[in-house]
Coordinates of C-alpha atoms in Angstrom, one line a residue:
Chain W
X18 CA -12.8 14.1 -8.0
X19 CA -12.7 10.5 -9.5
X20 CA -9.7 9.6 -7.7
X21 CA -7.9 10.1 -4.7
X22 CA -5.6 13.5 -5.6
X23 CA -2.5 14.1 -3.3
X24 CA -0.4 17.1 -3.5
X25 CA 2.6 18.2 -4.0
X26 CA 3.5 15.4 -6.0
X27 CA 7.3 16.1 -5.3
X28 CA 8.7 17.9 -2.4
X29 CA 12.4 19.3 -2.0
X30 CA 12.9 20.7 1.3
X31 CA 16.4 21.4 3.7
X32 CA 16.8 19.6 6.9
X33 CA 14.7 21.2 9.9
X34 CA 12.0 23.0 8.0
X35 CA 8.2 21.5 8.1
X36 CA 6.0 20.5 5.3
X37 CA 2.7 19.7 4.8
X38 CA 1.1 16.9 2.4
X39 CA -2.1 16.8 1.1
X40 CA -4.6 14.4 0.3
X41 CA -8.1 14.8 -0.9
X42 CA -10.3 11.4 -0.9
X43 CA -12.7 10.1 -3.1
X44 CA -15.6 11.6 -2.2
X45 CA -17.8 9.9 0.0
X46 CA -15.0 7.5 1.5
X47 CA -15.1 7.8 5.0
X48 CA -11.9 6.0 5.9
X49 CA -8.5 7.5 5.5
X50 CA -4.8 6.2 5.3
X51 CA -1.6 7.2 5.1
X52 CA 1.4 5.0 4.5
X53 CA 5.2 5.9 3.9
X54 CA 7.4 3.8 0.9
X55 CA 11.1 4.6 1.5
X56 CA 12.6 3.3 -1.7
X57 CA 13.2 0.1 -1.9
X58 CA 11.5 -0.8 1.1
X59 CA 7.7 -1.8 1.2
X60 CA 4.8 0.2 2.8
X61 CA 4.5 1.4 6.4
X62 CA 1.4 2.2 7.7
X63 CA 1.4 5.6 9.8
X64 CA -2.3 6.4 10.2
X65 CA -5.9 6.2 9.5
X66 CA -8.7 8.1 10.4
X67 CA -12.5 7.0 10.4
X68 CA -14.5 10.1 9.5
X69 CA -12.4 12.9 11.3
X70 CA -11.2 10.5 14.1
X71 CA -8.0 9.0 14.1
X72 CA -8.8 5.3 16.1
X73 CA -4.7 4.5 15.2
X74 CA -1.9 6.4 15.3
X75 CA 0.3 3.9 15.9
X76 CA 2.7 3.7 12.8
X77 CA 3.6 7.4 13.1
X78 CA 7.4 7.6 13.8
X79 CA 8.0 10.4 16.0
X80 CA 6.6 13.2 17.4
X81 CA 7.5 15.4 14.4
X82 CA 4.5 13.6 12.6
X83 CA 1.2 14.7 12.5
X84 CA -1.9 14.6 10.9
X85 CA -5.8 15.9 10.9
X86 CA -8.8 15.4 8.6
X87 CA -11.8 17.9 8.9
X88 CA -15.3 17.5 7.7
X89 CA -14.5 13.8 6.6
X90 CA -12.6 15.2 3.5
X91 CA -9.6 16.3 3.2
X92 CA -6.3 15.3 5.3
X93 CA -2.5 16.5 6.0
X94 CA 0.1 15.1 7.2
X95 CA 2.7 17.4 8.7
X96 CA 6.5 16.7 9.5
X97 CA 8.2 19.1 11.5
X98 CA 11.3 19.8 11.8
X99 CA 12.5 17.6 8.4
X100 CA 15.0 15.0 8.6
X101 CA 16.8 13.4 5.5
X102 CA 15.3 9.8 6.8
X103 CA 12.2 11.5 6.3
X104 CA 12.7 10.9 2.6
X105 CA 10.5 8.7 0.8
X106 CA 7.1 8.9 -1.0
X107 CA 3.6 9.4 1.1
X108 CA 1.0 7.4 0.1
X109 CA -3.0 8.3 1.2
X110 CA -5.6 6.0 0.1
X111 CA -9.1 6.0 1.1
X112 CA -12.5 3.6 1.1
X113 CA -15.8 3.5 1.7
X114 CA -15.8 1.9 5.0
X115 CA -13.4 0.4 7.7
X116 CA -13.4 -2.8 7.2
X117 CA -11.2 -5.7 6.6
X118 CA -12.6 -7.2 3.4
X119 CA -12.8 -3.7 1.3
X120 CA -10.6 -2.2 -1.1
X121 CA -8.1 1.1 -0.7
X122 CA -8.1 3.5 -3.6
X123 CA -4.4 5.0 -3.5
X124 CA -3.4 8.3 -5.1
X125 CA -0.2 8.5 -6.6
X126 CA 1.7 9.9 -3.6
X127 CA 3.7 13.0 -2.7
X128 CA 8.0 12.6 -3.0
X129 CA 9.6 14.0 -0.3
X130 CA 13.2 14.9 -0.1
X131 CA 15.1 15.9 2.8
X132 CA 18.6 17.2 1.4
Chain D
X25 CA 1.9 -8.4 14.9
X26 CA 0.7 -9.0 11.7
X27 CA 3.0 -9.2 8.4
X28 CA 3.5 -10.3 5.2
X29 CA 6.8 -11.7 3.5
X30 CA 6.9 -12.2 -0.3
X31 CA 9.7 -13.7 -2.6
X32 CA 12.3 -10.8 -3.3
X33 CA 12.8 -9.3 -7.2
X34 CA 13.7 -8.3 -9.1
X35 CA 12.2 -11.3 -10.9
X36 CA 12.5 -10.7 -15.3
X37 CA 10.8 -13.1 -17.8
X38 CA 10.5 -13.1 -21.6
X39 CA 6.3 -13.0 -22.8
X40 CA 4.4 -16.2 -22.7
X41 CA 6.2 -17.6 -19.2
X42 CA 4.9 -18.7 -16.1
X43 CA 5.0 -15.8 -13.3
X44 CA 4.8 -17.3 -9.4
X45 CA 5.5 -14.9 -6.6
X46 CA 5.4 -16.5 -3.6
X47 CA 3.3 -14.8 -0.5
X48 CA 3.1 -15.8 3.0
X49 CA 1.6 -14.2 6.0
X50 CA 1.8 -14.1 9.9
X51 CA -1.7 -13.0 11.5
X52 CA -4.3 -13.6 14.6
X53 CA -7.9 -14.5 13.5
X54 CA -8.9 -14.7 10.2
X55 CA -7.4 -11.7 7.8
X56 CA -8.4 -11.0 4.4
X57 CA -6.0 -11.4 1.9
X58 CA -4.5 -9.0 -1.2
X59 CA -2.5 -8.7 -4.3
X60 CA -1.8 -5.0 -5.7
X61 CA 0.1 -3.9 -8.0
X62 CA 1.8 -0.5 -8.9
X63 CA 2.4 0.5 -12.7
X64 CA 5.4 2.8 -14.0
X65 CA 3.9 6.4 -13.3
X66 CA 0.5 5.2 -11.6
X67 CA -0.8 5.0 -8.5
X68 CA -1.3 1.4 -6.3
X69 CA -4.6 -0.6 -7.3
X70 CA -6.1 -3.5 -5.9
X71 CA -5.1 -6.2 -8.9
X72 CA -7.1 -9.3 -6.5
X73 CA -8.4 -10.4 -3.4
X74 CA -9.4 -13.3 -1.3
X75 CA -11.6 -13.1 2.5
X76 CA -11.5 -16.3 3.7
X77 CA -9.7 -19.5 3.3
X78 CA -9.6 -21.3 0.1
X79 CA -11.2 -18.5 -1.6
X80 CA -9.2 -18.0 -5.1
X81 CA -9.0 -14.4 -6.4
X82 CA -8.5 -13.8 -9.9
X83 CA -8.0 -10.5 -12.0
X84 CA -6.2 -10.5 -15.8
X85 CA -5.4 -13.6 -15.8
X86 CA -3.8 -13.9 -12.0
X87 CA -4.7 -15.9 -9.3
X88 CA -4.1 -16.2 -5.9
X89 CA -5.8 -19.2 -3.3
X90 CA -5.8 -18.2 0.0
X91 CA -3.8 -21.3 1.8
X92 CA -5.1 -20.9 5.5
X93 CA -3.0 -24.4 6.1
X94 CA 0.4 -22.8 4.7
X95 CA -0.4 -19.4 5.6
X96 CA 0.1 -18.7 1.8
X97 CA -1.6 -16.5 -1.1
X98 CA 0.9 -17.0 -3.8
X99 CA 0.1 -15.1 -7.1
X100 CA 0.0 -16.9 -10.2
X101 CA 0.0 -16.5 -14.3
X102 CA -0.2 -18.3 -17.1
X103 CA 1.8 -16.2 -19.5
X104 CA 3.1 -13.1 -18.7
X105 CA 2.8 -9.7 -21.2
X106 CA 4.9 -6.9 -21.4
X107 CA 2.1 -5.1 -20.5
X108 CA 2.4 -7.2 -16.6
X109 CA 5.9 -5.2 -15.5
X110 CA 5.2 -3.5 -12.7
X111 CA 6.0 -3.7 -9.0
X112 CA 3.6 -6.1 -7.0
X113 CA 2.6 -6.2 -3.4
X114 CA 1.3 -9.1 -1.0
X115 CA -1.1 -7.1 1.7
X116 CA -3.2 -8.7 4.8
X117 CA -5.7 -6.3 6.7
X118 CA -6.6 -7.8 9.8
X119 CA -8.7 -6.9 12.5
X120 CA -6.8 -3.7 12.9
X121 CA -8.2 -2.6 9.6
X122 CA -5.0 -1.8 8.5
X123 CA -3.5 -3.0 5.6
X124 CA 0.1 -4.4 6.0
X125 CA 2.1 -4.9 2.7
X126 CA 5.4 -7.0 1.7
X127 CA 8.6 -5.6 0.5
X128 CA 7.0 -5.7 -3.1
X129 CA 8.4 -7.3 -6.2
X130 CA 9.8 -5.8 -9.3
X131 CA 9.0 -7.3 -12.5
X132 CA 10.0 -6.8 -15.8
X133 CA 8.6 -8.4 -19.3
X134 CA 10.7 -9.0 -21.7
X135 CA 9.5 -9.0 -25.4

């Protein structure tokens, strides 16, 4: 597609069940991020991946996160076992390459709410 | 670690004012250095960037200077539009290749 596409672009969920989000990258982009925006609060970074490799997993929060790519394309991030603090929107972006100097292309992010 | 603290908002002008949101950074080496911004309803998009110091981005009628000296990459315009409200975000990506982003600030054009 032209852009990056995330889905579902809102999410209600009870405490203690999992979801999956999607993203689907430009085509072509090799690297792949996801950040969290709680509202009000700015972005945290939770992961990238370099082609179907994940080099830093440091930002995710606990061990109820998760997240794979396959065939450098499309990714998901998984949170098991819900919590309300889980509540915010997921943002995936992607670029061409890894470096430091390049641009992220953002989708417009899945909502997730934990009641 | 690195981060990034910009001014807090929300910040709300009438058209034609000066905007000034003030950026500074905390890295290691030599980071590059971003504005983006996020429209109501849209995605975030990359609104300017500089790579190395004293480099001036510019986009719509924005700028930024990358102030190695002040750690600074303060985002500037002339005279706003209505068309400008949106949220904006100071972001440095380091060696780590990740980006890391301020709070964001919120703000609003008045007509």
């Amino acid at each position: 597609g032209a852009g990056v596409s995330q889905s579902p672009s809102n999410k209600v969920t009870e405490k203690g069940k999992d979801v999956e989000l999607r993203c689907d990258p430009i085509s072509g982009h090799t690297a792949l991020y996801w950040y969290r925006q709680r509202l009000g609060q700015g972005l945290e970074f939770l992961i990238y991946f370099q082609g179907n490799s994940a080099p830093d997993k440091s930002g995710l929060p606990s061990d109820r996160f998760s997240a794979e790519r396959t065939g450098e394309s499309v990714s998901t991030l998984t949170i098991q076992r819900t919590q309300q603090e889980d509540s915010a929107v997921y943002l995936c972006a992607s670029s061409p390459t890894t470096t430091n100097t390049g641009e992220l292309f953002f989708g417009e992010g899945s909502r997730l709410t934990v009641l | 670690g690195n981060s990034v603290t910009q001014m807090e908002g929300p910040v709300t002008l009438s058209e034609e004012a000066f905007l000034t949101i003030n950026c500074t950074y905390t890295a290691t080496g030599y980071p590059s250095l971003f504005w983006y911004v996020q429209y109501p309803g849209e995605g975030l998009q990359l609104l300017l960037k500089a790579t190395k110091a004293d480099d001036k981005g510019s986009n719509k009628g924005f700028e930024a200077t990358y102030r190695k000296e002040t750690t600074s990459f303060h985002l500037e315009k002339g005279s706003v539009q209505v068309s400008d409200s949106a949220v904006y975000f100071c972001a440095l990506s380091g060696s780590d290749y990740k980006l890391s982003f301020g709070a964001g600030t919120t703000v609003t054009v008045r007509a």
